PDB file of C-alpha atoms and ligand atoms in Angstrom:
ATOM      1  CA  UNK A   1      -0.675 -33.762 -14.301  1.00  0.00           C
ATOM      2  CA  UNK A   2       2.285 -32.243 -15.584  1.00  0.00           C
ATOM      3  CA  UNK A   3       2.966 -28.580 -15.600  1.00  0.00           C
ATOM      4  CA  UNK A   4       1.840 -26.173 -18.423  1.00  0.00           C
ATOM      5  CA  UNK A   5       3.778 -23.456 -19.098  1.00  0.00           C
ATOM      6  CA  UNK A   6       2.250 -20.577 -20.361  1.00  0.00           C
ATOM      7  CA  UNK A   7       4.846 -16.805 -22.042  1.00  0.00           C
ATOM      8  CA  UNK A   8       1.933 -14.794 -22.651  1.00  0.00           C
ATOM      9  CA  UNK A   9      -1.095 -12.945 -20.482  1.00  0.00           C
ATOM     10  CA  UNK A  10      -2.820 -14.193 -22.945  1.00  0.00           C
ATOM     11  CA  UNK A  11      -2.998 -17.857 -22.256  1.00  0.00           C
ATOM     12  CA  UNK A  12      -2.673 -18.272 -19.323  1.00  0.00           C
ATOM     13  CA  UNK A  13      -6.070 -16.235 -19.046  1.00  0.00           C
ATOM     14  CA  UNK A  14      -7.104 -18.800 -21.389  1.00  0.00           C
ATOM     15  CA  UNK A  15      -5.344 -21.660 -19.578  1.00  0.00           C
ATOM     16  CA  UNK A  16      -6.456 -20.760 -16.292  1.00  0.00           C
ATOM     17  CA  UNK A  17      -9.655 -19.967 -17.484  1.00  0.00           C
ATOM     18  CA  UNK A  18      -9.767 -23.858 -19.240  1.00  0.00           C
ATOM     19  CA  UNK A  19      -8.139 -25.487 -14.937  1.00  0.00           C
ATOM     20  CA  UNK A  20     -11.092 -24.010 -13.447  1.00  0.00           C
ATOM     21  CA  UNK A  21     -13.316 -25.331 -15.442  1.00  0.00           C
ATOM     22  CA  UNK A  22     -12.509 -28.482 -15.894  1.00  0.00           C
ATOM     23  CA  UNK A  23     -11.857 -28.789 -12.246  1.00  0.00           C
ATOM     24  CA  UNK A  24     -14.709 -26.839 -11.473  1.00  0.00           C
ATOM     25  CA  UNK A  25     -12.937 -24.825  -9.465  1.00  0.00           C
ATOM     26  CA  UNK A  26     -13.839 -22.171  -6.900  1.00  0.00           C
ATOM     27  CA  UNK A  27     -10.237 -20.354  -6.311  1.00  0.00           C
ATOM     28  CA  UNK A  28      -6.813 -19.706  -7.996  1.00  0.00           C
ATOM     29  CA  UNK A  29      -3.591 -19.338  -6.721  1.00  0.00           C
ATOM     30  CA  UNK A  30      -0.978 -17.578  -7.380  1.00  0.00           C
ATOM     31  CA  UNK A  31       3.244 -17.977  -6.370  1.00  0.00           C
ATOM     32  CA  UNK A  32       5.291 -14.915  -7.911  1.00  0.00           C
ATOM     33  CA  UNK A  33       8.495 -15.537  -7.879  1.00  0.00           C
ATOM     34  CA  UNK A  34      11.693 -14.554 -10.351  1.00  0.00           C
ATOM     35  CA  UNK A  35      12.762 -18.377 -10.195  1.00  0.00           C
ATOM     36  CA  UNK A  36      16.052 -19.921  -9.052  1.00  0.00           C
ATOM     37  CA  UNK A  37      13.882 -21.357  -6.680  1.00  0.00           C
ATOM     38  CA  UNK A  38      13.991 -23.650  -3.729  1.00  0.00           C
ATOM     39  CA  UNK A  39      12.859 -25.746  -0.382  1.00  0.00           C
ATOM     40  CA  UNK A  40      11.865 -21.507   0.176  1.00  0.00           C
ATOM     41  CA  UNK A  41       9.655 -21.463  -2.815  1.00  0.00           C
ATOM     42  CA  UNK A  42       8.410 -25.044  -3.480  1.00  0.00           C
ATOM     43  CA  UNK A  43       6.678 -24.297   0.572  1.00  0.00           C
ATOM     44  CA  UNK A  44       5.131 -20.777  -1.225  1.00  0.00           C
ATOM     45  CA  UNK A  45       4.037 -23.323  -4.010  1.00  0.00           C
ATOM     46  CA  UNK A  46       2.578 -26.031  -1.688  1.00  0.00           C
ATOM     47  CA  UNK A  47       0.570 -23.833   0.256  1.00  0.00           C
ATOM     48  CA  UNK A  48      -1.051 -22.405  -2.525  1.00  0.00           C
ATOM     49  CA  UNK A  49      -1.505 -26.120  -4.308  1.00  0.00           C
ATOM     50  CA  UNK A  50      -3.286 -27.091  -0.759  1.00  0.00           C
ATOM     51  CA  UNK A  51      -5.405 -24.440  -0.399  1.00  0.00           C
ATOM     52  CA  UNK A  52      -6.329 -23.715  -4.140  1.00  0.00           C
ATOM     53  CA  UNK A  53      -8.596 -24.942  -7.774  1.00  0.00           C
ATOM     54  CA  UNK A  54      -5.867 -24.090  -9.443  1.00  0.00           C
ATOM     55  CA  UNK A  55      -2.355 -22.675  -9.185  1.00  0.00           C
ATOM     56  CA  UNK A  56      -0.114 -20.609 -11.552  1.00  0.00           C
ATOM     57  CA  UNK A  57       3.217 -19.566 -10.116  1.00  0.00           C
ATOM     58  CA  UNK A  58       5.401 -16.302 -12.074  1.00  0.00           C
ATOM     59  CA  UNK A  59       8.895 -16.901 -12.999  1.00  0.00           C
ATOM     60  CA  UNK A  60      10.371 -13.110 -13.809  1.00  0.00           C
ATOM     61  CA  UNK A  61      13.063 -11.555 -13.084  1.00  0.00           C
ATOM     62  CA  UNK A  62      12.024  -8.089 -12.979  1.00  0.00           C
ATOM     63  CA  UNK A  63      14.725  -5.936 -14.242  1.00  0.00           C
ATOM     64  CA  UNK A  64      11.966  -2.618 -12.534  1.00  0.00           C
ATOM     65  CA  UNK A  65      13.196  -3.408  -8.683  1.00  0.00           C
ATOM     66  CA  UNK A  66      17.077  -4.231  -9.646  1.00  0.00           C
ATOM     67  CA  UNK A  67      19.530  -0.764  -8.953  1.00  0.00           C
ATOM     68  CA  UNK A  68      22.639  -1.781 -11.080  1.00  0.00           C
ATOM     69  CA  UNK A  69      23.107  -3.575 -14.238  1.00  0.00           C
ATOM     70  CA  UNK A  70      25.265  -6.742 -13.164  1.00  0.00           C
ATOM     71  CA  UNK A  71      22.967  -8.004 -10.841  1.00  0.00           C
ATOM     72  CA  UNK A  72      20.302  -8.248 -13.046  1.00  0.00           C
ATOM     73  CA  UNK A  73      22.797 -10.233 -15.450  1.00  0.00           C
ATOM     74  CA  UNK A  74      24.224 -12.035 -12.788  1.00  0.00           C
ATOM     75  CA  UNK A  75      20.850 -12.865 -11.501  1.00  0.00           C
ATOM     76  CA  UNK A  76      20.554 -16.780 -11.384  1.00  0.00           C
ATOM     77  CA  UNK A  77      18.102 -18.475 -14.589  1.00  0.00           C
ATOM     78  CA  UNK A  78      17.470 -21.937 -13.817  1.00  0.00           C
ATOM     79  CA  UNK A  79      13.955 -22.697 -15.985  1.00  0.00           C
ATOM     80  CA  UNK A  80      13.910 -25.716 -16.422  1.00  0.00           C
ATOM     81  CA  UNK A  81      14.847 -27.058 -12.495  1.00  0.00           C
ATOM     82  CA  UNK A  82      12.380 -24.395 -11.607  1.00  0.00           C
ATOM     83  CA  UNK A  83       9.488 -26.443 -13.870  1.00  0.00           C
ATOM     84  CA  UNK A  84      10.874 -29.684 -12.349  1.00  0.00           C
ATOM     85  CA  UNK A  85      10.594 -28.134  -8.775  1.00  0.00           C
ATOM     86  CA  UNK A  86       7.613 -26.852  -9.414  1.00  0.00           C
ATOM     87  CA  UNK A  87       5.710 -29.685 -10.885  1.00  0.00           C
ATOM     88  CA  UNK A  88       6.405 -31.676  -8.208  1.00  0.00           C
ATOM     89  CA  UNK A  89       4.448 -29.592  -5.784  1.00  0.00           C
ATOM     90  CA  UNK A  90       1.950 -29.923  -8.493  1.00  0.00           C
ATOM     91  CA  UNK A  91       1.739 -26.766  -9.668  1.00  0.00           C
ATOM     92  CA  UNK A  92      -0.346 -26.324 -12.602  1.00  0.00           C
ATOM     93  CA  UNK A  93       0.058 -23.084 -15.053  1.00  0.00           C
ATOM     94  CA  UNK A  94       3.722 -21.580 -14.842  1.00  0.00           C
ATOM     95  CA  UNK A  95       3.916 -18.496 -16.345  1.00  0.00           C
ATOM     96  CA  UNK A  96       8.259 -17.208 -17.450  1.00  0.00           C
ATOM     97  CA  UNK A  97       6.997 -14.104 -19.561  1.00  0.00           C
ATOM     98  CA  UNK A  98       9.612 -12.164 -21.957  1.00  0.00           C
ATOM     99  CA  UNK A  99      10.599  -9.057 -20.099  1.00  0.00           C
ATOM    100  CA  UNK A 100       8.847  -7.451 -23.505  1.00  0.00           C
ATOM    101  CA  UNK A 101       5.615  -9.040 -22.562  1.00  0.00           C
ATOM    102  CA  UNK A 102       5.480  -7.421 -19.318  1.00  0.00           C
ATOM    103  CA  UNK A 103       6.871  -4.272 -20.466  1.00  0.00           C
ATOM    104  CA  UNK A 104       5.902  -3.510 -24.346  1.00  0.00           C
ATOM    105  CA  UNK A 105       6.928  -0.299 -24.301  1.00  0.00           C
ATOM    106  CA  UNK A 106       9.823  -0.132 -23.081  1.00  0.00           C
ATOM    107  CA  UNK A 107       9.685   1.107 -18.777  1.00  0.00           C
ATOM    108  CA  UNK A 108       6.209   2.022 -17.709  1.00  0.00           C
ATOM    109  CA  UNK A 109       6.039   5.473 -17.589  1.00  0.00           C
ATOM    110  CA  UNK A 110       3.397   4.813 -14.537  1.00  0.00           C
ATOM    111  CA  UNK A 111       3.915   2.593 -12.105  1.00  0.00           C
ATOM    112  CA  UNK A 112       3.343   2.210  -8.088  1.00  0.00           C
ATOM    113  CA  UNK A 113       4.550   4.555  -5.694  1.00  0.00           C
ATOM    114  CA  UNK A 114       5.885   2.854  -2.644  1.00  0.00           C
ATOM    115  CA  UNK A 115       5.661   5.763  -0.084  1.00  0.00           C
ATOM    116  CA  UNK A 116       7.105   6.281   3.622  1.00  0.00           C
ATOM    117  CA  UNK A 117       7.138   2.840   4.157  1.00  0.00           C
ATOM    118  CA  UNK A 118       9.705   1.655   0.759  1.00  0.00           C
ATOM    119  CA  UNK A 119      12.560   5.164   2.551  1.00  0.00           C
ATOM    120  CA  UNK A 120      14.326   2.888   5.215  1.00  0.00           C
ATOM    121  CA  UNK A 121      15.632  -0.930   5.382  1.00  0.00           C
ATOM    122  CA  UNK A 122      16.260  -2.336   2.239  1.00  0.00           C
ATOM    123  CA  UNK A 123      14.568   1.186   0.681  1.00  0.00           C
ATOM    124  CA  UNK A 124      17.365   2.754   2.078  1.00  0.00           C
ATOM    125  CA  UNK A 125      20.479   1.282   0.709  1.00  0.00           C
ATOM    126  CA  UNK A 126      18.763  -0.387  -2.373  1.00  0.00           C
ATOM    127  CA  UNK A 127      16.449   3.303  -4.194  1.00  0.00           C
ATOM    128  CA  UNK A 128      13.643   2.426  -6.800  1.00  0.00           C
ATOM    129  CA  UNK A 129      14.029  -0.854  -5.530  1.00  0.00           C
ATOM    130  CA  UNK A 130      10.206  -1.334  -3.837  1.00  0.00           C
ATOM    131  CA  UNK A 131       8.699   0.855  -6.556  1.00  0.00           C
ATOM    132  CA  UNK A 132       9.828  -1.861  -9.186  1.00  0.00           C
ATOM    133  CA  UNK A 133       8.968  -4.662  -7.495  1.00  0.00           C
ATOM    134  CA  UNK A 134       4.952  -3.586  -6.624  1.00  0.00           C
ATOM    135  CA  UNK A 135       4.802  -2.378  -9.906  1.00  0.00           C
ATOM    136  CA  UNK A 136       5.512  -5.814 -11.124  1.00  0.00           C
ATOM    137  CA  UNK A 137       3.160  -7.503  -8.398  1.00  0.00           C
ATOM    138  CA  UNK A 138       0.149  -5.306  -9.302  1.00  0.00           C
ATOM    139  CA  UNK A 139       0.646  -6.968 -12.930  1.00  0.00           C
ATOM    140  CA  UNK A 140       1.303  -9.786 -11.869  1.00  0.00           C
ATOM    141  CA  UNK A 141      -1.704  -9.823  -9.733  1.00  0.00           C
ATOM    142  CA  UNK A 142      -4.274  -8.667 -12.795  1.00  0.00           C
ATOM    143  CA  UNK A 143      -2.834 -11.780 -14.929  1.00  0.00           C
ATOM    144  CA  UNK A 144      -2.809 -13.870 -12.014  1.00  0.00           C
ATOM    145  CA  UNK A 145      -6.777 -12.414 -11.694  1.00  0.00           C
ATOM    146  CA  UNK A 146      -9.023 -15.819 -12.568  1.00  0.00           C
ATOM    147  CA  UNK A 147      -9.703 -16.224 -15.322  1.00  0.00           C
ATOM    148  CA  UNK A 148     -13.361 -16.676 -14.306  1.00  0.00           C
ATOM    149  CA  UNK A 149     -13.873 -13.174 -13.862  1.00  0.00           C
ATOM    150  CA  UNK A 150     -15.248 -14.939 -10.423  1.00  0.00           C
ATOM    151  CA  UNK A 151     -13.374 -16.745  -7.351  1.00  0.00           C
ATOM    152  CA  UNK A 152     -11.423 -16.928  -4.289  1.00  0.00           C
ATOM    153  CA  UNK A 153      -8.154 -15.487  -5.625  1.00  0.00           C
ATOM    154  CA  UNK A 154      -5.074 -15.540  -3.230  1.00  0.00           C
ATOM    155  CA  UNK A 155      -1.811 -14.481  -3.616  1.00  0.00           C
ATOM    156  CA  UNK A 156       1.212 -16.391  -1.693  1.00  0.00           C
ATOM    157  CA  UNK A 157       4.299 -14.506  -0.005  1.00  0.00           C
ATOM    158  CA  UNK A 158       7.598 -15.630   1.796  1.00  0.00           C
ATOM    159  CA  UNK A 159       7.692 -13.645   5.337  1.00  0.00           C
ATOM    160  CA  UNK A 160      11.595 -13.370   4.329  1.00  0.00           C
ATOM    161  CA  UNK A 161      11.599 -10.514   2.868  1.00  0.00           C
ATOM    162  CA  UNK A 162       9.327  -8.301   4.806  1.00  0.00           C
ATOM    163  CA  UNK A 163       9.418  -6.039   4.276  1.00  0.00           C
ATOM    164  CA  UNK A 164       8.062  -6.904   0.588  1.00  0.00           C
ATOM    165  CA  UNK A 165       5.046  -8.320   2.227  1.00  0.00           C
ATOM    166  CA  UNK A 166       4.142  -5.619   4.487  1.00  0.00           C
ATOM    167  CA  UNK A 167       3.855  -2.884   1.242  1.00  0.00           C
ATOM    168  CA  UNK A 168       1.809  -6.006  -1.085  1.00  0.00           C
ATOM    169  CA  UNK A 169      -0.548  -6.669   2.091  1.00  0.00           C
ATOM    170  CA  UNK A 170      -0.552  -2.581   2.427  1.00  0.00           C
ATOM    171  CA  UNK A 171      -1.043  -1.580  -1.653  1.00  0.00           C
ATOM    172  CA  UNK A 172      -3.642  -4.648  -1.606  1.00  0.00           C
ATOM    173  CA  UNK A 173      -5.125  -3.194   0.943  1.00  0.00           C
ATOM    174  CA  UNK A 174      -4.824   0.741  -0.353  1.00  0.00           C
ATOM    175  CA  UNK A 175      -6.024   0.246  -3.611  1.00  0.00           C
ATOM    176  CA  UNK A 176      -8.603  -2.211  -3.249  1.00  0.00           C
ATOM    177  CA  UNK A 177      -7.312  -5.334  -5.100  1.00  0.00           C
ATOM    178  CA  UNK A 178      -9.453  -8.306  -5.000  1.00  0.00           C
ATOM    179  CA  UNK A 179      -6.872  -9.962  -3.779  1.00  0.00           C
ATOM    180  CA  UNK A 180      -6.000 -12.730  -0.564  1.00  0.00           C
ATOM    181  CA  UNK A 181      -2.024 -12.154   0.273  1.00  0.00           C
ATOM    182  CA  UNK A 182      -0.767 -15.123   2.348  1.00  0.00           C
ATOM    183  CA  UNK A 183       2.475 -14.897   4.519  1.00  0.00           C
ATOM    184  CA  UNK A 184       4.137 -17.956   4.203  1.00  0.00           C
ATOM    185  CA  UNK A 185       7.240 -18.505   7.153  1.00  0.00           C
ATOM    186  CA  UNK A 186      10.738 -18.925   6.219  1.00  0.00           C
ATOM    187  CA  UNK A 187      12.047 -21.978   5.411  1.00  0.00           C
ATOM    188  CA  UNK A 188      15.871 -22.916   7.047  1.00  0.00           C
ATOM    189  CA  UNK A 189      18.515 -24.906   6.383  1.00  0.00           C
ATOM    190  CA  UNK A 190      18.759 -27.430  10.106  1.00  0.00           C
ATOM    191  CA  UNK A 191      21.474 -25.301  10.684  1.00  0.00           C
ATOM    192  CA  UNK A 192      19.066 -22.221  10.965  1.00  0.00           C
ATOM    193  CA  UNK A 193      20.493 -20.141   7.681  1.00  0.00           C
ATOM    194  CA  UNK A 194      16.913 -18.586   6.348  1.00  0.00           C
ATOM    195  CA  UNK A 195      16.790 -20.010   2.325  1.00  0.00           C
ATOM    196  CA  UNK A 196      17.696 -17.746  -0.897  1.00  0.00           C
ATOM    197  CA  UNK A 197      18.466 -17.716  -3.716  1.00  0.00           C
ATOM    198  CA  UNK A 198      21.590 -15.646  -2.884  1.00  0.00           C
ATOM    199  CA  UNK A 199      23.235 -18.596  -1.025  1.00  0.00           C
ATOM    200  CA  UNK A 200      24.482 -20.182  -3.596  1.00  0.00           C
ATOM    201  CA  UNK A 201      27.021 -17.184  -3.682  1.00  0.00           C
ATOM    202  CA  UNK A 202      28.150 -17.283  -0.548  1.00  0.00           C
ATOM    203  CA  UNK A 203      31.730 -19.601   0.139  1.00  0.00           C
ATOM    204  CA  UNK A 204      31.361 -22.813   2.745  1.00  0.00           C
ATOM    205  CA  UNK A 205      33.224 -20.347   5.423  1.00  0.00           C
ATOM    206  CA  UNK A 206      30.474 -17.005   4.623  1.00  0.00           C
ATOM    207  CA  UNK A 207      28.095 -19.974   5.188  1.00  0.00           C
ATOM    208  CA  UNK A 208      29.534 -20.453   8.421  1.00  0.00           C
ATOM    209  CA  UNK A 209      29.652 -16.941   8.761  1.00  0.00           C
ATOM    210  CA  UNK A 210      26.454 -16.226   7.346  1.00  0.00           C
ATOM    211  CA  UNK A 211      25.181 -18.417  10.111  1.00  0.00           C
ATOM    212  CA  UNK A 212      25.134 -15.493  13.089  1.00  0.00           C
ATOM    213  CA  UNK A 213      22.650 -13.908  11.741  1.00  0.00           C
ATOM    214  CA  UNK A 214      20.234 -15.817  12.451  1.00  0.00           C
ATOM    215  CA  UNK A 215      21.407 -16.777  16.520  1.00  0.00           C
ATOM    216  CA  UNK A 216      21.419 -13.354  17.061  1.00  0.00           C
ATOM    217  CA  UNK A 217      18.036 -13.370  16.125  1.00  0.00           C
ATOM    218  CA  UNK A 218      16.913 -16.038  18.511  1.00  0.00           C
ATOM    219  CA  UNK A 219      18.906 -14.225  20.888  1.00  0.00           C
ATOM    220  CA  UNK A 220      16.048 -11.750  20.639  1.00  0.00           C
ATOM    221  CA  UNK A 221      13.267 -14.181  20.564  1.00  0.00           C
ATOM    222  CA  UNK A 222      14.394 -16.207  23.085  1.00  0.00           C
ATOM    223  CA  UNK A 223      14.735 -12.933  25.225  1.00  0.00           C
ATOM    224  CA  UNK A 224      11.074 -12.364  24.296  1.00  0.00           C
ATOM    225  CA  UNK A 225       9.771 -15.563  24.703  1.00  0.00           C
ATOM    226  CA  UNK A 226      10.693 -15.170  28.310  1.00  0.00           C
ATOM    227  CA  UNK A 227       9.291 -11.693  28.818  1.00  0.00           C
ATOM    228  CA  UNK A 228      13.182 -10.150  29.115  1.00  0.00           C
ATOM    229  CA  UNK A 229      14.664  -7.063  27.715  1.00  0.00           C
ATOM    230  CA  UNK A 230      14.912  -8.178  23.939  1.00  0.00           C
ATOM    231  CA  UNK A 231      19.119  -6.472  24.718  1.00  0.00           C
ATOM    232  CA  UNK A 232      19.261  -5.264  21.206  1.00  0.00           C
ATOM    233  CA  UNK A 233      22.508  -4.314  22.029  1.00  0.00           C
ATOM    234  CA  UNK A 234      24.126  -7.203  23.087  1.00  0.00           C
ATOM    235  CA  UNK A 235      22.682  -9.406  20.106  1.00  0.00           C
ATOM    236  CA  UNK A 236      24.161  -6.527  17.682  1.00  0.00           C
ATOM    237  CA  UNK A 237      27.486  -7.568  19.623  1.00  0.00           C
ATOM    238  CA  UNK A 238      27.152 -11.099  18.682  1.00  0.00           C
ATOM    239  CA  UNK A 239      26.947 -10.637  14.844  1.00  0.00           C
ATOM    240  CA  UNK A 240      29.607  -7.215  14.799  1.00  0.00           C
ATOM    241  CA  UNK A 241      32.366  -9.652  16.376  1.00  0.00           C
ATOM    242  CA  UNK A 242      32.567 -11.776  13.192  1.00  0.00           C
ATOM    243  CA  UNK A 243      34.492 -11.115  11.026  1.00  0.00           C
ATOM    244  CA  UNK A 244      33.341 -11.788   7.275  1.00  0.00           C
ATOM    245  CA  UNK A 245      29.138  -9.462   8.474  1.00  0.00           C
ATOM    246  CA  UNK A 246      29.222  -6.235   7.940  1.00  0.00           C
ATOM    247  CA  UNK A 247      25.916  -5.766   9.607  1.00  0.00           C
ATOM    248  CA  UNK A 248      24.140  -2.386   8.008  1.00  0.00           C
ATOM    249  CA  UNK A 249      20.844  -2.683  10.084  1.00  0.00           C
ATOM    250  CA  UNK A 250      19.482  -4.525  13.197  1.00  0.00           C
ATOM    251  CA  UNK A 251      16.359  -3.205  15.135  1.00  0.00           C
ATOM    252  CA  UNK A 252      13.080  -4.283  16.513  1.00  0.00           C
ATOM    253  CA  UNK A 253       9.954  -2.721  13.795  1.00  0.00           C
ATOM    254  CA  UNK A 254       6.290  -1.926  14.526  1.00  0.00           C
ATOM    255  CA  UNK A 255       5.171  -5.056  11.525  1.00  0.00           C
ATOM    256  CA  UNK A 256       2.772  -3.162  10.286  1.00  0.00           C
ATOM    257  CA  UNK A 257       4.115   0.817   9.868  1.00  0.00           C
ATOM    258  CA  UNK A 258       7.706  -0.885  10.737  1.00  0.00           C
ATOM    259  CA  UNK A 259       9.113   1.923  12.791  1.00  0.00           C
ATOM    260  CA  UNK A 260      11.403   0.819  15.558  1.00  0.00           C
ATOM    261  CA  UNK A 261       9.932  -0.342  18.673  1.00  0.00           C
ATOM    262  CA  UNK A 262      13.088   0.593  20.994  1.00  0.00           C
ATOM    263  CA  UNK A 263      11.773   1.553  23.542  1.00  0.00           C
ATOM    264  CA  UNK A 264       9.691  -0.948  23.865  1.00  0.00           C
ATOM    265  CA  UNK A 265      12.172  -3.363  25.030  1.00  0.00           C
ATOM    266  CA  UNK A 266      15.626  -1.594  25.745  1.00  0.00           C
ATOM    267  CA  UNK A 267      15.075  -2.095  29.951  1.00  0.00           C
ATOM    268  CA  UNK A 268      12.087  -3.509  29.892  1.00  0.00           C
ATOM    269  CA  UNK A 269      10.096  -7.175  28.544  1.00  0.00           C
ATOM    270  CA  UNK A 270       8.580  -6.666  24.924  1.00  0.00           C
ATOM    271  CA  UNK A 271       5.165  -6.688  24.987  1.00  0.00           C
ATOM    272  CA  UNK A 272       2.851  -6.444  22.332  1.00  0.00           C
ATOM    273  CA  UNK A 273       3.983  -7.519  18.064  1.00  0.00           C
ATOM    274  CA  UNK A 274       6.494  -6.874  16.458  1.00  0.00           C
ATOM    275  CA  UNK A 275       9.406  -8.094  14.068  1.00  0.00           C
ATOM    276  CA  UNK A 276      12.925  -8.397  14.345  1.00  0.00           C
ATOM    277  CA  UNK A 277      14.645  -7.376  11.685  1.00  0.00           C
ATOM    278  CA  UNK A 278      18.450  -8.112   9.693  1.00  0.00           C
ATOM    279  CA  UNK A 279      20.545  -6.968   7.309  1.00  0.00           C
ATOM    280  CA  UNK A 280      23.799  -7.773   6.404  1.00  0.00           C
ATOM    281  CA  UNK A 281      26.645  -8.163   3.874  1.00  0.00           C
ATOM    282  CA  UNK A 282      28.198 -11.796   3.965  1.00  0.00           C
ATOM    283  CA  UNK A 283      31.614 -11.001   2.130  1.00  0.00           C
ATOM    284  CA  UNK A 284      29.776  -9.818  -1.134  1.00  0.00           C
ATOM    285  CA  UNK A 285      26.444 -11.384  -0.417  1.00  0.00           C
ATOM    286  CA  UNK A 286      23.791  -9.187   0.830  1.00  0.00           C
ATOM    287  CA  UNK A 287      21.041 -11.335   3.541  1.00  0.00           C
ATOM    288  CA  UNK A 288      18.402  -9.977   5.211  1.00  0.00           C
ATOM    289  CA  UNK A 289      16.032 -12.582   7.645  1.00  0.00           C
ATOM    290  CA  UNK A 290      13.667 -11.505  10.391  1.00  0.00           C
ATOM    291  CA  UNK A 291      11.894 -13.548  12.849  1.00  0.00           C
ATOM    292  CA  UNK A 292       8.113 -11.950  14.274  1.00  0.00           C
ATOM    293  CA  UNK A 293       7.668 -11.935  17.777  1.00  0.00           C
ATOM    294  CA  UNK A 294       4.111 -11.843  19.765  1.00  0.00           C
ATOM    295  CA  UNK A 295       4.214 -11.322  23.705  1.00  0.00           C
TER     296      UNK A 295
HETATM  297  O1  PAF B   1      10.137 -12.212  -3.989  1.00  0.00           O
HETATM  298  C1  PAF B   1      10.363 -11.909  -5.337  1.00  0.00           C
HETATM  299  O2  PAF B   1      10.972 -12.893  -5.246  1.00  0.00           O
HETATM  300  C2  PAF B   1       9.910 -10.828  -6.573  1.00  0.00           C
HETATM  301  O3  PAF B   1      10.520  -9.259  -6.003  1.00  0.00           O
HETATM  302  C3  PAF B   1       8.692 -10.628  -6.982  1.00  0.00           C
HETATM  303  C4  PAF B   1       7.988 -10.625  -5.708  1.00  0.00           C
HETATM  304  C5  PAF B   1       8.691 -12.096  -7.429  1.00  0.00           C
HETATM  305  C6  PAF B   1       8.347  -9.504  -7.737  1.00  0.00           C
HETATM  306  O4  PAF B   1       9.851  -9.355  -8.691  1.00  0.00           O
END
């Protein structure tokens, strides 16, 4: 079926209710995005389509989560290509509202506060980013509520934005949102680079240099799987040996609290669940990546 584009919350509510009735459906999935879609988003959409009767993908570049106006202006907008990708995956509705639809009175006076989980890692270098992201996610989750006001409701988030995913899970649990958050694994290109809308800004040389991020993560993962000490220092040194890469952070954290677990793995084999987080600037482009550990 061709994808249907809606731009207002009222249209979204009417059309998703109509589709649920028409398909005699009982479940609705939401895939929140900022557009500039790639195979990672296709995987989110594919998972949502496989698990739900009606699927909505939102495309909204949220001004609230950008620090600098230039970054907001520079963010790629590729609506036609995005709609084609979503349609190919079988998404029913694309919700692409204007800024005035989402924030009719200008910036909201009341917002979600992300709290202590947002103080470090990405939050440390992007003050206010997660408050802005959670505020729009809260709104998008409400817009996407199944039109009949009942049925199973799921929303899909990529594991690549690990801190965002943890925060969304906490928000939904702490504030009792009636939605199941479904994490979707990172999609990588064959050479290991995690797919990101920002990869398009890398030169060929920078893209090659960026591979050191996933290599370093793999090294740590292999050590965890072999029940060896993780030796983060040598993996960190590998990243720092690449002249085009400026490392911001590289650490093993508890996936729920995002607190570092370094003591767990310096000299003894790693035990339990962890998440290895990395962020670095490659040329002018800030990239993030991560790998889960479970041993
Ligand atoms: O991950 C993103 O693309 C954005 O942060 C999200 C979740 C769509 C909110 O704007």
